[in-house]
């Protein structure tokens, strides 16, 4: 079963997908969010459909304190709407430090500076990092 990873942000939504054995996560791309507009729920649901995902993992942006804040509430609202729209289980994972790990991975890959600074690339890589963390800690399938 494939699993879709979602890094839900204020400006972009990073997407990643696992392989069919749910072992390895890969960046899928990003969706742009527009200020004052609804979140790209339909586009994320469509990505889940086209990737034949059986589950969706959404990064929960916990602050360093570990206590949920207003942004966590917004992300959970988005996840609930996504679950309702797709009928797929939505699981939340702590996404603290995923962007930093994604930036480090992009830098270590030796990409040119312009590609390393591409925020969309970082957001998609962050989605892959959070999805991989879920896959690595997920119960046996």
GROMACS .gro file of C-alpha atoms in nm:
model
  141
    1UNK     CA    1   0.000   0.000   0.000
    2UNK     CA    2   0.127   0.348  -0.085
    3UNK     CA    3   0.108   0.621   0.176
    4UNK     CA    4   0.084   0.992   0.100
    5UNK     CA    5   0.281   1.232   0.320
    6UNK     CA    6   0.162   1.591   0.364
    7UNK     CA    7   0.363   1.883   0.504
    8UNK     CA    8   0.087   2.143   0.546
    9UNK     CA    9   0.228   2.495   0.554
   10UNK     CA   10   0.103   2.851   0.537
   11UNK     CA   11   0.238   2.911   0.185
   12UNK     CA   12   0.295   2.566   0.040
   13UNK     CA   13   0.185   2.208   0.095
   14UNK     CA   14   0.467   1.960   0.046
   15UNK     CA   15   0.375   1.614  -0.075
   16UNK     CA   16   0.560   1.283  -0.065
   17UNK     CA   17   0.463   0.927  -0.143
   18UNK     CA   18   0.589   0.588  -0.032
   19UNK     CA   19   0.668   0.296  -0.257
   20UNK     CA   20   0.409   0.015  -0.277
   21UNK     CA   21   0.574  -0.172   0.011
   22UNK     CA   22   0.548   0.138   0.234
   23UNK     CA   23   0.923   0.124   0.296
   24UNK     CA   24   1.072   0.425   0.119
   25UNK     CA   25   0.938   0.781   0.095
   26UNK     CA   26   1.007   1.008  -0.203
   27UNK     CA   27   0.923   1.376  -0.258
   28UNK     CA   28   0.625   1.423  -0.488
   29UNK     CA   29   0.607   1.802  -0.523
   30UNK     CA   30   0.435   2.102  -0.370
   31UNK     CA   31   0.108   2.286  -0.396
   32UNK     CA   32   0.092   2.662  -0.352
   33UNK     CA   33  -0.147   2.809  -0.101
   34UNK     CA   34  -0.302   3.145  -0.176
   35UNK     CA   35  -0.364   3.396   0.103
   36UNK     CA   36  -0.732   3.430   0.183
   37UNK     CA   37  -0.822   3.117  -0.015
   38UNK     CA   38  -0.928   2.776   0.100
   39UNK     CA   39  -0.655   2.515   0.147
   40UNK     CA   40  -0.583   2.297  -0.160
   41UNK     CA   41  -0.791   2.010  -0.024
   42UNK     CA   42  -0.911   1.890  -0.365
   43UNK     CA   43  -0.556   1.882  -0.504
   44UNK     CA   44  -0.425   1.681  -0.208
   45UNK     CA   45  -0.718   1.440  -0.238
   46UNK     CA   46  -0.646   1.406  -0.609
   47UNK     CA   47  -0.279   1.331  -0.535
   48UNK     CA   48  -0.391   1.057  -0.294
   49UNK     CA   49  -0.617   0.913  -0.563
   50UNK     CA   50  -0.363   0.924  -0.847
   51UNK     CA   51  -0.090   0.777  -0.626
   52UNK     CA   52  -0.334   0.506  -0.511
   53UNK     CA   53  -0.263   0.588  -0.148
   54UNK     CA   54  -0.424   0.375   0.120
   55UNK     CA   55  -0.343   0.614   0.405
   56UNK     CA   56  -0.237   0.977   0.451
   57UNK     CA   57   0.025   1.099   0.698
   58UNK     CA   58   0.003   1.467   0.791
   59UNK     CA   59   0.282   1.646   0.976
   60UNK     CA   60   0.170   1.802   1.302
   61UNK     CA   61   0.367   2.126   1.361
   62UNK     CA   62   0.415   2.099   1.735
   63UNK     CA   63   0.609   2.383   1.896
   64UNK     CA   64   0.921   2.299   2.097
   65UNK     CA   65   0.710   2.277   2.412
   66UNK     CA   66   0.523   1.982   2.259
   67UNK     CA   67   0.187   2.136   2.340
   68UNK     CA   68  -0.058   2.184   2.054
   69UNK     CA   69  -0.126   2.543   1.951
   70UNK     CA   70  -0.366   2.718   1.711
   71UNK     CA   71  -0.167   2.610   1.406
   72UNK     CA   72  -0.195   2.246   1.516
   73UNK     CA   73  -0.571   2.294   1.540
   74UNK     CA   74  -0.575   2.428   1.182
   75UNK     CA   75  -0.369   2.131   1.057
   76UNK     CA   76  -0.600   1.885   1.235
   77UNK     CA   77  -0.901   2.058   1.073
   78UNK     CA   78  -0.738   2.017   0.734
   79UNK     CA   79  -0.662   1.650   0.808
   80UNK     CA   80  -1.019   1.582   0.919
   81UNK     CA   81  -1.155   1.740   0.601
   82UNK     CA   82  -0.908   1.537   0.395
   83UNK     CA   83  -1.015   1.216   0.568
   84UNK     CA   84  -1.380   1.297   0.506
   85UNK     CA   85  -1.317   1.379   0.140
   86UNK     CA   86  -1.100   1.076   0.060
   87UNK     CA   87  -1.233   0.815   0.300
   88UNK     CA   88  -0.871   0.734   0.388
   89UNK     CA   89  -0.727   0.714   0.737
   90UNK     CA   90  -0.530   1.027   0.827
   91UNK     CA   91  -0.247   0.982   1.077
   92UNK     CA   92  -0.057   1.272   1.237
   93UNK     CA   93   0.316   1.269   1.308
   94UNK     CA   94   0.536   1.519   1.488
   95UNK     CA   95   0.709   1.722   1.219
   96UNK     CA   96   0.948   1.919   1.438
   97UNK     CA   97   1.285   1.969   1.265
   98UNK     CA   98   1.175   1.805   0.937
   99UNK     CA   99   1.247   2.120   0.735
  100UNK     CA  100   1.596   2.147   0.886
  101UNK     CA  101   1.663   1.780   0.809
  102UNK     CA  102   1.529   1.826   0.457
  103UNK     CA  103   1.754   2.130   0.397
  104UNK     CA  104   2.055   1.939   0.525
  105UNK     CA  105   1.972   1.645   0.296
  106UNK     CA  106   1.938   1.875  -0.005
  107UNK     CA  107   2.268   2.043   0.079
  108UNK     CA  108   2.441   1.707   0.125
  109UNK     CA  109   2.309   1.593  -0.213
  110UNK     CA  110   2.536   1.854  -0.372
  111UNK     CA  111   2.264   2.041  -0.558
  112UNK     CA  112   2.344   2.386  -0.701
  113UNK     CA  113   2.269   2.681  -0.474
  114UNK     CA  114   1.960   2.788  -0.669
  115UNK     CA  115   1.806   2.443  -0.624
  116UNK     CA  116   1.902   2.431  -0.256
  117UNK     CA  117   1.718   2.761  -0.199
  118UNK     CA  118   1.402   2.643  -0.377
  119UNK     CA  119   1.143   2.650  -0.095
  120UNK     CA  120   0.915   2.412  -0.285
  121UNK     CA  121   1.193   2.155  -0.305
  122UNK     CA  122   1.252   2.191   0.069
  123UNK     CA  123   0.879   2.150   0.147
  124UNK     CA  124   0.850   1.836  -0.067
  125UNK     CA  125   1.168   1.698   0.095
  126UNK     CA  126   1.025   1.781   0.441
  127UNK     CA  127   0.712   1.582   0.350
  128UNK     CA  128   0.937   1.291   0.254
  129UNK     CA  129   1.130   1.320   0.584
  130UNK     CA  130   0.812   1.313   0.793
  131UNK     CA  131   0.668   1.028   0.588
  132UNK     CA  132   0.992   0.830   0.619
  133UNK     CA  133   0.988   0.883   0.997
  134UNK     CA  134   0.635   0.742   1.004
  135UNK     CA  135   0.733   0.446   0.783
  136UNK     CA  136   1.033   0.369   0.999
  137UNK     CA  137   0.824   0.368   1.316
  138UNK     CA  138   0.501   0.228   1.179
  139UNK     CA  139   0.372  -0.103   1.309
  140UNK     CA  140   0.425  -0.407   1.083
  141UNK     CA  141   0.207  -0.405   0.772
   0.00000   0.00000   0.00000
